[in-house]
Amino acid sequence: VVKCKSVSKIYKLPGVEEEVRALNSISLDEDSEFYPVKRGEFVIIRGPSGGGKTTLLNILGTLDSDFDGELFIMNNKITKDCSDDFLSRLRLKNIGFVFQSFNLISTMTALENVMLPMTIDSTSSEKEKLKRAKLLLGRVGLEDRMDHLPSELSGGEQQRVAIARALSNQPDILLLDEPTGDLDSTSTIEVMNLLLSINKFGPNNDRKSKSTIVMVTHNPELECYANRILYVQDGEFIKQAINEYQQA
């Protein structure tokens, strides 16, 4: 699902010659001990603040294509020469995003927020979009909150709407940047249990297709949910851990 080789990212500070190396030759490939992200895998990326976690996630999600090295998403090679149209279509069809701050449209109901990516894609009928949005909101336990605005929902409920929205176009990979960072402990457990269920049984809860998840977090207590934990420090992978069993 995701493979990269010798990916580096350097930020040039305006007005000075100083450069900041955010990523230093990161690889997820067959020739490295850090193997590619496999279909159906739940990968957590951990490390200290400023270590390169979010930069890496932005590159894996093609939000930032200005990097050195090679990146392949679903066998599509991503470079700085890729057009905006190509990258936009790839994100819309193949990648779902969940952010720490939810990023819901404040004037839209939960149902309308979940329908939004399908509306942009414009390949489904209104009836199909409505049916899938309702199914996904039921999947995240919000069937009774569909007509509520984000301001009428708790933080945990807003994040569950964001997860449902990210799954609306049936992406191949779900990328999450500190999805529990703004949540209390109870909501964190609810969201993580939901993600584990989606990973194991898929967005439709039919066991037909496990969802591939890559998540950035600073919370060590969440490692038990993953198949694999990648530790990033100073822009490099320093080690990885494999969980024989995932558990809530």
JSON list of C-alpha atoms in Angstrom, two decimals:
[
{"chain": "A", "resi": 1, "resn": "VAL", "atom": "CA", "xyz": [0.00, 0.00, 0.00]},
{"chain": "A", "resi": 2, "resn": "VAL", "atom": "CA", "xyz": [2.82, 2.42, 0.91]},
{"chain": "A", "resi": 3, "resn": "LYS", "atom": "CA", "xyz": [6.48, 2.11, 0.01]},
{"chain": "A", "resi": 4, "resn": "CYS", "atom": "CA", "xyz": [9.24, 4.70, 0.15]},
{"chain": "A", "resi": 5, "resn": "LYS", "atom": "CA", "xyz": [13.01, 4.76, -0.24]},
{"chain": "A", "resi": 6, "resn": "SER", "atom": "CA", "xyz": [15.49, 7.33, 1.07]},
{"chain": "A", "resi": 7, "resn": "VAL", "atom": "CA", "xyz": [12.87, 10.03, 1.59]},
{"chain": "A", "resi": 8, "resn": "SER", "atom": "CA", "xyz": [14.36, 13.25, 2.93]},
{"chain": "A", "resi": 9, "resn": "LYS", "atom": "CA", "xyz": [12.76, 16.60, 3.63]},
{"chain": "A", "resi": 10, "resn": "ILE", "atom": "CA", "xyz": [14.64, 19.84, 4.18]},
{"chain": "A", "resi": 11, "resn": "TYR", "atom": "CA", "xyz": [13.00, 23.11, 5.17]},
{"chain": "A", "resi": 12, "resn": "LYS", "atom": "CA", "xyz": [14.81, 26.28, 4.16]},
{"chain": "A", "resi": 13, "resn": "LEU", "atom": "CA", "xyz": [14.28, 29.15, 6.57]},
{"chain": "A", "resi": 14, "resn": "PRO", "atom": "CA", "xyz": [13.44, 32.46, 4.87]},
{"chain": "A", "resi": 15, "resn": "GLY", "atom": "CA", "xyz": [16.09, 35.18, 5.08]},
{"chain": "A", "resi": 16, "resn": "VAL", "atom": "CA", "xyz": [18.85, 32.91, 6.39]},
{"chain": "A", "resi": 17, "resn": "GLU", "atom": "CA", "xyz": [21.10, 30.21, 4.98]},
{"chain": "A", "resi": 18, "resn": "GLU", "atom": "CA", "xyz": [20.18, 27.78, 7.75]},
{"chain": "A", "resi": 19, "resn": "GLU", "atom": "CA", "xyz": [18.31, 24.61, 6.79]},
{"chain": "A", "resi": 20, "resn": "VAL", "atom": "CA", "xyz": [16.24, 22.25, 8.92]},
{"chain": "A", "resi": 21, "resn": "ARG", "atom": "CA", "xyz": [16.36, 18.58, 7.99]},
{"chain": "A", "resi": 22, "resn": "ALA", "atom": "CA", "xyz": [12.96, 17.21, 9.05]},
{"chain": "A", "resi": 23, "resn": "LEU", "atom": "CA", "xyz": [13.43, 13.74, 7.51]},
{"chain": "A", "resi": 24, "resn": "ASN", "atom": "CA", "xyz": [16.73, 12.03, 6.85]},
{"chain": "A", "resi": 25, "resn": "SER", "atom": "CA", "xyz": [16.63, 9.17, 4.34]},
{"chain": "A", "resi": 26, "resn": "ILE", "atom": "CA", "xyz": [13.47, 7.42, 5.60]},
{"chain": "A", "resi": 27, "resn": "SER", "atom": "CA", "xyz": [12.75, 4.06, 3.95]},
{"chain": "A", "resi": 28, "resn": "LEU", "atom": "CA", "xyz": [9.87, 1.62, 4.06]},
{"chain": "A", "resi": 29, "resn": "ASP", "atom": "CA", "xyz": [10.88, -0.98, 1.51]},
{"chain": "A", "resi": 30, "resn": "GLU", "atom": "CA", "xyz": [11.89, -4.60, 1.01]},
{"chain": "A", "resi": 31, "resn": "ASP", "atom": "CA", "xyz": [15.60, -3.80, 1.35]},
{"chain": "A", "resi": 32, "resn": "SER", "atom": "CA", "xyz": [15.13, -2.24, 4.78]},
{"chain": "A", "resi": 33, "resn": "GLU", "atom": "CA", "xyz": [14.29, -3.72, 8.17]},
{"chain": "A", "resi": 34, "resn": "PHE", "atom": "CA", "xyz": [11.40, -1.27, 8.06]},
{"chain": "A", "resi": 35, "resn": "TYR", "atom": "CA", "xyz": [9.29, -3.03, 5.46]},
{"chain": "A", "resi": 36, "resn": "PRO", "atom": "CA", "xyz": [6.49, -1.39, 3.39]},
{"chain": "A", "resi": 37, "resn": "VAL", "atom": "CA", "xyz": [3.05, -0.78, 4.86]},
{"chain": "A", "resi": 38, "resn": "LYS", "atom": "CA", "xyz": [0.99, -3.84, 3.96]},
{"chain": "A", "resi": 39, "resn": "ARG", "atom": "CA", "xyz": [-2.69, -3.92, 3.09]},
{"chain": "A", "resi": 40, "resn": "GLY", "atom": "CA", "xyz": [-4.76, -4.32, 6.27]},
{"chain": "A", "resi": 41, "resn": "GLU", "atom": "CA", "xyz": [-1.91, -3.32, 8.58]},
{"chain": "A", "resi": 42, "resn": "PHE", "atom": "CA", "xyz": [-2.35, -0.92, 11.53]},
{"chain": "A", "resi": 43, "resn": "VAL", "atom": "CA", "xyz": [0.89, 1.08, 11.87]},
{"chain": "A", "resi": 44, "resn": "ILE", "atom": "CA", "xyz": [1.54, 3.62, 14.62]},
{"chain": "A", "resi": 45, "resn": "ILE", "atom": "CA", "xyz": [4.33, 6.19, 14.21]},
{"chain": "A", "resi": 46, "resn": "ARG", "atom": "CA", "xyz": [5.71, 7.46, 17.51]},
{"chain": "A", "resi": 47, "resn": "GLY", "atom": "CA", "xyz": [8.43, 9.82, 18.55]},
{"chain": "A", "resi": 48, "resn": "PRO", "atom": "CA", "xyz": [9.22, 13.11, 20.29]},
{"chain": "A", "resi": 49, "resn": "SER", "atom": "CA", "xyz": [7.77, 16.43, 19.19]},
{"chain": "A", "resi": 50, "resn": "GLY", "atom": "CA", "xyz": [9.75, 17.79, 16.26]},
{"chain": "A", "resi": 51, "resn": "GLY", "atom": "CA", "xyz": [11.05, 14.35, 15.34]},
{"chain": "A", "resi": 52, "resn": "GLY", "atom": "CA", "xyz": [9.43, 14.29, 11.89]},
{"chain": "A", "resi": 53, "resn": "LYS", "atom": "CA", "xyz": [6.21, 12.32, 12.50]},
{"chain": "A", "resi": 54, "resn": "THR", "atom": "CA", "xyz": [3.75, 14.77, 10.97]},
{"chain": "A", "resi": 55, "resn": "THR", "atom": "CA", "xyz": [6.13, 15.68, 8.14]},
{"chain": "A", "resi": 56, "resn": "LEU", "atom": "CA", "xyz": [6.32, 11.99, 7.24]},
{"chain": "A", "resi": 57, "resn": "LEU", "atom": "CA", "xyz": [2.55, 11.60, 7.41]},
{"chain": "A", "resi": 58, "resn": "ASN", "atom": "CA", "xyz": [2.04, 14.64, 5.17]},
{"chain": "A", "resi": 59, "resn": "ILE", "atom": "CA", "xyz": [4.39, 13.15, 2.60]},
{"chain": "A", "resi": 60, "resn": "LEU", "atom": "CA", "xyz": [2.75, 9.72, 2.77]},
{"chain": "A", "resi": 61, "resn": "GLY", "atom": "CA", "xyz": [-0.60, 11.46, 2.25]},
{"chain": "A", "resi": 62, "resn": "THR", "atom": "CA", "xyz": [0.77, 13.48, -0.73]},
{"chain": "A", "resi": 63, "resn": "LEU", "atom": "CA", "xyz": [-0.05, 16.74, 1.06]},
{"chain": "A", "resi": 64, "resn": "ASP", "atom": "CA", "xyz": [3.64, 17.55, 0.59]},
{"chain": "A", "resi": 65, "resn": "SER", "atom": "CA", "xyz": [5.30, 16.32, -2.60]},
{"chain": "A", "resi": 66, "resn": "ASP", "atom": "CA", "xyz": [8.39, 18.52, -2.33]},
{"chain": "A", "resi": 67, "resn": "PHE", "atom": "CA", "xyz": [10.87, 15.93, -1.02]},
{"chain": "A", "resi": 68, "resn": "ASP", "atom": "CA", "xyz": [13.87, 13.91, -2.11]},
{"chain": "A", "resi": 69, "resn": "GLY", "atom": "CA", "xyz": [13.68, 10.14, -2.59]},
{"chain": "A", "resi": 70, "resn": "GLU", "atom": "CA", "xyz": [11.03, 7.75, -3.88]},
{"chain": "A", "resi": 71, "resn": "LEU", "atom": "CA", "xyz": [7.45, 7.26, -2.71]},
{"chain": "A", "resi": 72, "resn": "PHE", "atom": "CA", "xyz": [4.83, 4.83, -4.03]},
{"chain": "A", "resi": 73, "resn": "ILE", "atom": "CA", "xyz": [1.16, 4.93, -2.96]},
{"chain": "A", "resi": 74, "resn": "MET", "atom": "CA", "xyz": [-0.87, 2.02, -4.36]},
{"chain": "A", "resi": 75, "resn": "ASN", "atom": "CA", "xyz": [1.92, 1.58, -6.97]},
{"chain": "A", "resi": 76, "resn": "ASN", "atom": "CA", "xyz": [1.61, 5.25, -8.01]},
{"chain": "A", "resi": 77, "resn": "LYS", "atom": "CA", "xyz": [5.00, 6.99, -7.97]},
{"chain": "A", "resi": 78, "resn": "ILE", "atom": "CA", "xyz": [4.80, 10.35, -6.18]},
{"chain": "A", "resi": 79, "resn": "THR", "atom": "CA", "xyz": [7.31, 13.07, -7.06]},
{"chain": "A", "resi": 80, "resn": "LYS", "atom": "CA", "xyz": [7.45, 16.86, -6.98]},
{"chain": "A", "resi": 81, "resn": "ASP", "atom": "CA", "xyz": [6.60, 16.77, -10.71]},
{"chain": "A", "resi": 82, "resn": "CYS", "atom": "CA", "xyz": [3.15, 15.21, -10.12]},
{"chain": "A", "resi": 83, "resn": "SER", "atom": "CA", "xyz": [0.31, 17.54, -11.11]},
{"chain": "A", "resi": 84, "resn": "ASP", "atom": "CA", "xyz": [-2.09, 18.94, -8.53]},
{"chain": "A", "resi": 85, "resn": "ASP", "atom": "CA", "xyz": [-4.97, 17.29, -10.37]},
{"chain": "A", "resi": 86, "resn": "PHE", "atom": "CA", "xyz": [-3.32, 13.87, -10.14]},
{"chain": "A", "resi": 87, "resn": "LEU", "atom": "CA", "xyz": [-2.54, 14.24, -6.44]},
{"chain": "A", "resi": 88, "resn": "SER", "atom": "CA", "xyz": [-6.01, 15.59, -5.65]},
{"chain": "A", "resi": 89, "resn": "ARG", "atom": "CA", "xyz": [-7.64, 12.65, -7.39]},
{"chain": "A", "resi": 90, "resn": "LEU", "atom": "CA", "xyz": [-5.33, 10.19, -5.59]},
{"chain": "A", "resi": 91, "resn": "ARG", "atom": "CA", "xyz": [-6.21, 11.70, -2.21]},
{"chain": "A", "resi": 92, "resn": "LEU", "atom": "CA", "xyz": [-9.91, 11.75, -3.00]},
{"chain": "A", "resi": 93, "resn": "LYS", "atom": "CA", "xyz": [-10.08, 8.13, -4.14]},
{"chain": "A", "resi": 94, "resn": "ASN", "atom": "CA", "xyz": [-7.33, 6.32, -2.23]},
{"chain": "A", "resi": 95, "resn": "ILE", "atom": "CA", "xyz": [-6.51, 8.20, 1.00]},
{"chain": "A", "resi": 96, "resn": "GLY", "atom": "CA", "xyz": [-8.68, 9.15, 3.97]},
{"chain": "A", "resi": 97, "resn": "PHE", "atom": "CA", "xyz": [-7.46, 11.80, 6.43]},
{"chain": "A", "resi": 98, "resn": "VAL", "atom": "CA", "xyz": [-8.32, 12.34, 10.09]},
{"chain": "A", "resi": 99, "resn": "PHE", "atom": "CA", "xyz": [-6.80, 15.30, 11.92]},
{"chain": "A", "resi": 100, "resn": "GLN", "atom": "CA", "xyz": [-6.39, 16.19, 15.58]},
{"chain": "A", "resi": 101, "resn": "SER", "atom": "CA", "xyz": [-8.66, 19.24, 15.27]},
{"chain": "A", "resi": 102, "resn": "PHE", "atom": "CA", "xyz": [-11.45, 17.35, 13.42]},
{"chain": "A", "resi": 103, "resn": "ASN", "atom": "CA", "xyz": [-11.67, 19.92, 10.56]},
{"chain": "A", "resi": 104, "resn": "LEU", "atom": "CA", "xyz": [-15.41, 19.50, 10.17]},
{"chain": "A", "resi": 105, "resn": "ILE", "atom": "CA", "xyz": [-17.43, 22.13, 8.28]},
{"chain": "A", "resi": 106, "resn": "SER", "atom": "CA", "xyz": [-19.18, 24.03, 11.07]},
{"chain": "A", "resi": 107, "resn": "THR", "atom": "CA", "xyz": [-22.27, 24.92, 9.03]},
{"chain": "A", "resi": 108, "resn": "MET", "atom": "CA", "xyz": [-22.88, 21.32, 7.90]},
{"chain": "A", "resi": 109, "resn": "THR", "atom": "CA", "xyz": [-24.59, 18.57, 9.86]},
{"chain": "A", "resi": 110, "resn": "ALA", "atom": "CA", "xyz": [-22.80, 15.34, 10.66]},
{"chain": "A", "resi": 111, "resn": "LEU", "atom": "CA", "xyz": [-24.57, 13.70, 7.73]},
{"chain": "A", "resi": 112, "resn": "GLU", "atom": "CA", "xyz": [-23.60, 16.50, 5.33]},
{"chain": "A", "resi": 113, "resn": "ASN", "atom": "CA", "xyz": [-19.98, 16.40, 6.50]},
{"chain": "A", "resi": 114, "resn": "VAL", "atom": "CA", "xyz": [-19.76, 12.67, 5.77]},
{"chain": "A", "resi": 115, "resn": "MET", "atom": "CA", "xyz": [-21.40, 13.11, 2.36]},
{"chain": "A", "resi": 116, "resn": "LEU", "atom": "CA", "xyz": [-18.98, 15.89, 1.34]},
{"chain": "A", "resi": 117, "resn": "PRO", "atom": "CA", "xyz": [-16.13, 13.76, -0.15]},
{"chain": "A", "resi": 118, "resn": "MET", "atom": "CA", "xyz": [-18.68, 11.74, -2.13]},
{"chain": "A", "resi": 119, "resn": "THR", "atom": "CA", "xyz": [-20.20, 14.98, -3.42]},
{"chain": "A", "resi": 120, "resn": "ILE", "atom": "CA", "xyz": [-16.77, 16.19, -4.55]},
{"chain": "A", "resi": 121, "resn": "ASP", "atom": "CA", "xyz": [-16.11, 12.82, -6.22]},
{"chain": "A", "resi": 122, "resn": "SER", "atom": "CA", "xyz": [-19.50, 13.07, -8.00]},
{"chain": "A", "resi": 123, "resn": "THR", "atom": "CA", "xyz": [-19.59, 9.43, -9.12]},
{"chain": "A", "resi": 124, "resn": "SER", "atom": "CA", "xyz": [-22.50, 8.38, -6.88]},
{"chain": "A", "resi": 125, "resn": "SER", "atom": "CA", "xyz": [-26.15, 9.32, -6.99]},
{"chain": "A", "resi": 126, "resn": "GLU", "atom": "CA", "xyz": [-27.71, 11.34, -4.18]},
{"chain": "A", "resi": 127, "resn": "LYS", "atom": "CA", "xyz": [-29.49, 8.22, -2.99]},
{"chain": "A", "resi": 128, "resn": "GLU", "atom": "CA", "xyz": [-26.23, 6.23, -2.90]},
{"chain": "A", "resi": 129, "resn": "LYS", "atom": "CA", "xyz": [-24.39, 9.03, -1.07]},
{"chain": "A", "resi": 130, "resn": "LEU", "atom": "CA", "xyz": [-27.13, 9.34, 1.52]},
{"chain": "A", "resi": 131, "resn": "LYS", "atom": "CA", "xyz": [-27.27, 5.59, 2.06]},
{"chain": "A", "resi": 132, "resn": "ARG", "atom": "CA", "xyz": [-23.49, 5.27, 2.54]},
{"chain": "A", "resi": 133, "resn": "ALA", "atom": "CA", "xyz": [-23.27, 8.31, 4.83]},
{"chain": "A", "resi": 134, "resn": "LYS", "atom": "CA", "xyz": [-26.00, 6.89, 7.06]},
{"chain": "A", "resi": 135, "resn": "LEU", "atom": "CA", "xyz": [-24.28, 3.48, 7.07]},
{"chain": "A", "resi": 136, "resn": "LEU", "atom": "CA", "xyz": [-20.96, 5.03, 8.12]},
{"chain": "A", "resi": 137, "resn": "LEU", "atom": "CA", "xyz": [-22.50, 7.17, 10.85]},
{"chain": "A", "resi": 138, "resn": "GLY", "atom": "CA", "xyz": [-24.19, 4.03, 12.15]},
{"chain": "A", "resi": 139, "resn": "ARG", "atom": "CA", "xyz": [-20.82, 2.27, 11.97]},
{"chain": "A", "resi": 140, "resn": "VAL", "atom": "CA", "xyz": [-19.26, 4.90, 14.26]},
{"chain": "A", "resi": 141, "resn": "GLY", "atom": "CA", "xyz": [-22.26, 4.84, 16.62]},
{"chain": "A", "resi": 142, "resn": "LEU", "atom": "CA", "xyz": [-23.81, 8.17, 15.67]},
{"chain": "A", "resi": 143, "resn": "GLU", "atom": "CA", "xyz": [-27.02, 7.13, 13.95]},
{"chain": "A", "resi": 144, "resn": "ASP", "atom": "CA", "xyz": [-28.97, 9.34, 16.39]},
{"chain": "A", "resi": 145, "resn": "ARG", "atom": "CA", "xyz": [-26.74, 12.41, 15.83]},
{"chain": "A", "resi": 146, "resn": "MET", "atom": "CA", "xyz": [-26.87, 12.69, 12.04]},
{"chain": "A", "resi": 147, "resn": "ASP", "atom": "CA", "xyz": [-28.68, 16.03, 11.96]},
{"chain": "A", "resi": 148, "resn": "HIS", "atom": "CA", "xyz": [-26.50, 17.72, 14.60]},
{"chain": "A", "resi": 149, "resn": "LEU", "atom": "CA", "xyz": [-23.97, 20.43, 13.78]},
{"chain": "A", "resi": 150, "resn": "PRO", "atom": "CA", "xyz": [-20.36, 19.97, 15.00]},
{"chain": "A", "resi": 151, "resn": "SER", "atom": "CA", "xyz": [-20.97, 22.56, 17.74]},
{"chain": "A", "resi": 152, "resn": "GLU", "atom": "CA", "xyz": [-23.71, 20.31, 19.11]},
{"chain": "A", "resi": 153, "resn": "LEU", "atom": "CA", "xyz": [-21.39, 17.30, 19.37]},
{"chain": "A", "resi": 154, "resn": "SER", "atom": "CA", "xyz": [-18.74, 16.37, 21.94]},
{"chain": "A", "resi": 155, "resn": "GLY", "atom": "CA", "xyz": [-15.09, 16.16, 20.93]},
{"chain": "A", "resi": 156, "resn": "GLY", "atom": "CA", "xyz": [-15.24, 12.38, 20.73]},
{"chain": "A", "resi": 157, "resn": "GLU", "atom": "CA", "xyz": [-18.39, 12.53, 18.60]},
{"chain": "A", "resi": 158, "resn": "GLN", "atom": "CA", "xyz": [-16.81, 15.08, 16.26]},
{"chain": "A", "resi": 159, "resn": "GLN", "atom": "CA", "xyz": [-13.80, 12.82, 15.79]},
{"chain": "A", "resi": 160, "resn": "ARG", "atom": "CA", "xyz": [-16.06, 9.88, 14.99]},
{"chain": "A", "resi": 161, "resn": "VAL", "atom": "CA", "xyz": [-17.80, 12.00, 12.35]},
{"chain": "A", "resi": 162, "resn": "ALA", "atom": "CA", "xyz": [-14.35, 12.85, 10.96]},
{"chain": "A", "resi": 163, "resn": "ILE", "atom": "CA", "xyz": [-13.50, 9.14, 10.78]},
{"chain": "A", "resi": 164, "resn": "ALA", "atom": "CA", "xyz": [-16.78, 8.38, 9.01]},
{"chain": "A", "resi": 165, "resn": "ARG", "atom": "CA", "xyz": [-16.08, 11.20, 6.54]},
{"chain": "A", "resi": 166, "resn": "ALA", "atom": "CA", "xyz": [-12.57, 9.88, 5.88]},
{"chain": "A", "resi": 167, "resn": "LEU", "atom": "CA", "xyz": [-14.05, 6.48, 5.00]},
{"chain": "A", "resi": 168, "resn": "SER", "atom": "CA", "xyz": [-16.79, 7.77, 2.73]},
{"chain": "A", "resi": 169, "resn": "ASN", "atom": "CA", "xyz": [-14.98, 7.16, -0.57]},
{"chain": "A", "resi": 170, "resn": "GLN", "atom": "CA", "xyz": [-13.72, 3.75, 0.59]},
{"chain": "A", "resi": 171, "resn": "PRO", "atom": "CA", "xyz": [-10.02, 4.70, 0.63]},
{"chain": "A", "resi": 172, "resn": "ASP", "atom": "CA", "xyz": [-7.21, 2.18, 0.47]},
{"chain": "A", "resi": 173, "resn": "ILE", "atom": "CA", "xyz": [-5.43, 3.78, 3.40]},
{"chain": "A", "resi": 174, "resn": "LEU", "atom": "CA", "xyz": [-6.53, 5.85, 6.40]},
{"chain": "A", "resi": 175, "resn": "LEU", "atom": "CA", "xyz": [-4.01, 8.40, 7.73]},
{"chain": "A", "resi": 176, "resn": "LEU", "atom": "CA", "xyz": [-4.51, 9.87, 11.19]},
{"chain": "A", "resi": 177, "resn": "ASP", "atom": "CA", "xyz": [-2.52, 12.70, 12.77]},
{"chain": "A", "resi": 178, "resn": "GLU", "atom": "CA", "xyz": [-2.87, 12.66, 16.58]},
{"chain": "A", "resi": 179, "resn": "PRO", "atom": "CA", "xyz": [-6.59, 11.78, 16.33]},
{"chain": "A", "resi": 180, "resn": "THR", "atom": "CA", "xyz": [-6.96, 11.54, 20.12]},
{"chain": "A", "resi": 181, "resn": "GLY", "atom": "CA", "xyz": [-4.75, 14.51, 21.00]},
{"chain": "A", "resi": 182, "resn": "ASP", "atom": "CA", "xyz": [-7.68, 16.77, 21.93]},
{"chain": "A", "resi": 183, "resn": "LEU", "atom": "CA", "xyz": [-9.82, 14.08, 23.58]},
{"chain": "A", "resi": 184, "resn": "ASP", "atom": "CA", "xyz": [-10.30, 13.01, 27.18]},
{"chain": "A", "resi": 185, "resn": "SER", "atom": "CA", "xyz": [-9.38, 9.47, 28.23]},
{"chain": "A", "resi": 186, "resn": "THR", "atom": "CA", "xyz": [-12.89, 8.06, 27.81]},
{"chain": "A", "resi": 187, "resn": "SER", "atom": "CA", "xyz": [-13.29, 9.49, 24.31]},
{"chain": "A", "resi": 188, "resn": "THR", "atom": "CA", "xyz": [-9.76, 8.33, 23.44]},
{"chain": "A", "resi": 189, "resn": "ILE", "atom": "CA", "xyz": [-10.66, 4.73, 24.29]},
{"chain": "A", "resi": 190, "resn": "GLU", "atom": "CA", "xyz": [-13.91, 4.97, 22.31]},
{"chain": "A", "resi": 191, "resn": "VAL", "atom": "CA", "xyz": [-12.14, 6.33, 19.22]},
{"chain": "A", "resi": 192, "resn": "MET", "atom": "CA", "xyz": [-9.28, 3.82, 19.41]},
{"chain": "A", "resi": 193, "resn": "ASN", "atom": "CA", "xyz": [-11.66, 0.88, 19.85]},
{"chain": "A", "resi": 194, "resn": "LEU", "atom": "CA", "xyz": [-13.55, 2.13, 16.80]},
{"chain": "A", "resi": 195, "resn": "LEU", "atom": "CA", "xyz": [-10.33, 2.36, 14.76]},
{"chain": "A", "resi": 196, "resn": "LEU", "atom": "CA", "xyz": [-9.32, -1.15, 15.80]},
{"chain": "A", "resi": 197, "resn": "SER", "atom": "CA", "xyz": [-12.73, -2.46, 14.72]},
{"chain": "A", "resi": 198, "resn": "ILE", "atom": "CA", "xyz": [-12.47, -0.65, 11.37]},
{"chain": "A", "resi": 199, "resn": "ASN", "atom": "CA", "xyz": [-8.97, -2.05, 10.88]},
{"chain": "A", "resi": 200, "resn": "LYS", "atom": "CA", "xyz": [-10.06, -5.62, 11.61]},
{"chain": "A", "resi": 201, "resn": "PHE", "atom": "CA", "xyz": [-13.51, -5.70, 10.02]},
{"chain": "A", "resi": 202, "resn": "GLY", "atom": "CA", "xyz": [-13.47, -2.85, 7.51]},
{"chain": "A", "resi": 203, "resn": "PRO", "atom": "CA", "xyz": [-15.67, 0.26, 7.30]},
{"chain": "A", "resi": 204, "resn": "ASN", "atom": "CA", "xyz": [-18.75, -1.80, 6.44]},
{"chain": "A", "resi": 205, "resn": "ASN", "atom": "CA", "xyz": [-18.22, -4.21, 9.34]},
{"chain": "A", "resi": 206, "resn": "ASP", "atom": "CA", "xyz": [-18.44, -7.15, 6.95]},
{"chain": "A", "resi": 207, "resn": "ARG", "atom": "CA", "xyz": [-14.94, -8.64, 7.39]},
{"chain": "A", "resi": 208, "resn": "LYS", "atom": "CA", "xyz": [-14.45, -8.54, 3.62]},
{"chain": "A", "resi": 209, "resn": "SER", "atom": "CA", "xyz": [-11.69, -5.93, 3.59]},
{"chain": "A", "resi": 210, "resn": "LYS", "atom": "CA", "xyz": [-9.55, -4.80, 6.50]},
{"chain": "A", "resi": 211, "resn": "SER", "atom": "CA", "xyz": [-8.78, -1.09, 6.50]},
{"chain": "A", "resi": 212, "resn": "THR", "atom": "CA", "xyz": [-5.12, -0.08, 6.33]},
{"chain": "A", "resi": 213, "resn": "ILE", "atom": "CA", "xyz": [-4.32, 2.52, 9.01]},
{"chain": "A", "resi": 214, "resn": "VAL", "atom": "CA", "xyz": [-1.23, 4.66, 9.60]},
{"chain": "A", "resi": 215, "resn": "MET", "atom": "CA", "xyz": [-1.50, 6.82, 12.70]},
{"chain": "A", "resi": 216, "resn": "VAL", "atom": "CA", "xyz": [0.81, 9.37, 14.31]},
{"chain": "A", "resi": 217, "resn": "THR", "atom": "CA", "xyz": [0.62, 9.67, 18.10]},
{"chain": "A", "resi": 218, "resn": "HIS", "atom": "CA", "xyz": [2.77, 10.67, 21.05]},
{"chain": "A", "resi": 219, "resn": "ASN", "atom": "CA", "xyz": [0.77, 8.49, 23.45]},
{"chain": "A", "resi": 220, "resn": "PRO", "atom": "CA", "xyz": [2.60, 5.22, 24.36]},
{"chain": "A", "resi": 221, "resn": "GLU", "atom": "CA", "xyz": [-0.59, 3.77, 25.84]},
{"chain": "A", "resi": 222, "resn": "LEU", "atom": "CA", "xyz": [-2.05, 3.42, 22.33]},
{"chain": "A", "resi": 223, "resn": "GLU", "atom": "CA", "xyz": [0.69, 1.13, 21.01]},
{"chain": "A", "resi": 224, "resn": "CYS", "atom": "CA", "xyz": [-1.31, -1.99, 21.91]},
{"chain": "A", "resi": 225, "resn": "TYR", "atom": "CA", "xyz": [-3.80, -1.24, 19.11]},
{"chain": "A", "resi": 226, "resn": "ALA", "atom": "CA", "xyz": [-1.23, -1.53, 16.31]},
{"chain": "A", "resi": 227, "resn": "ASN", "atom": "CA", "xyz": [0.33, -4.39, 14.39]},
{"chain": "A", "resi": 228, "resn": "ARG", "atom": "CA", "xyz": [3.57, -2.44, 14.19]},
{"chain": "A", "resi": 229, "resn": "ILE", "atom": "CA", "xyz": [5.05, 0.63, 15.85]},
{"chain": "A", "resi": 230, "resn": "LEU", "atom": "CA", "xyz": [7.67, 2.72, 14.06]},
{"chain": "A", "resi": 231, "resn": "TYR", "atom": "CA", "xyz": [9.76, 5.02, 16.25]},
{"chain": "A", "resi": 232, "resn": "VAL", "atom": "CA", "xyz": [10.98, 8.25, 14.68]},
{"chain": "A", "resi": 233, "resn": "GLN", "atom": "CA", "xyz": [13.66, 10.49, 16.16]},
{"chain": "A", "resi": 234, "resn": "ASP", "atom": "CA", "xyz": [15.57, 13.35, 14.53]},
{"chain": "A", "resi": 235, "resn": "GLY", "atom": "CA", "xyz": [13.99, 12.53, 11.18]},
{"chain": "A", "resi": 236, "resn": "GLU", "atom": "CA", "xyz": [14.99, 8.86, 11.14]},
{"chain": "A", "resi": 237, "resn": "PHE", "atom": "CA", "xyz": [13.49, 5.49, 12.03]},
{"chain": "A", "resi": 238, "resn": "ILE", "atom": "CA", "xyz": [15.42, 4.27, 15.06]},
{"chain": "A", "resi": 239, "resn": "LYS", "atom": "CA", "xyz": [13.54, 1.02, 15.74]},
{"chain": "A", "resi": 240, "resn": "GLN", "atom": "CA", "xyz": [10.26, -0.81, 15.27]},
{"chain": "A", "resi": 241, "resn": "ALA", "atom": "CA", "xyz": [8.17, -3.12, 17.41]},
{"chain": "A", "resi": 242, "resn": "ILE", "atom": "CA", "xyz": [5.76, -5.82, 16.27]},
{"chain": "A", "resi": 243, "resn": "ASN", "atom": "CA", "xyz": [2.67, -6.76, 18.25]},
{"chain": "A", "resi": 244, "resn": "GLU", "atom": "CA", "xyz": [1.81, -10.43, 17.89]},
{"chain": "A", "resi": 245, "resn": "TYR", "atom": "CA", "xyz": [-1.72, -9.57, 18.98]},
{"chain": "A", "resi": 246, "resn": "GLN", "atom": "CA", "xyz": [-3.64, -6.32, 18.77]},
{"chain": "A", "resi": 247, "resn": "GLN", "atom": "CA", "xyz": [-5.74, -5.50, 21.78]},
{"chain": "A", "resi": 248, "resn": "ALA", "atom": "CA", "xyz": [-7.88, -2.69, 23.15]}
]
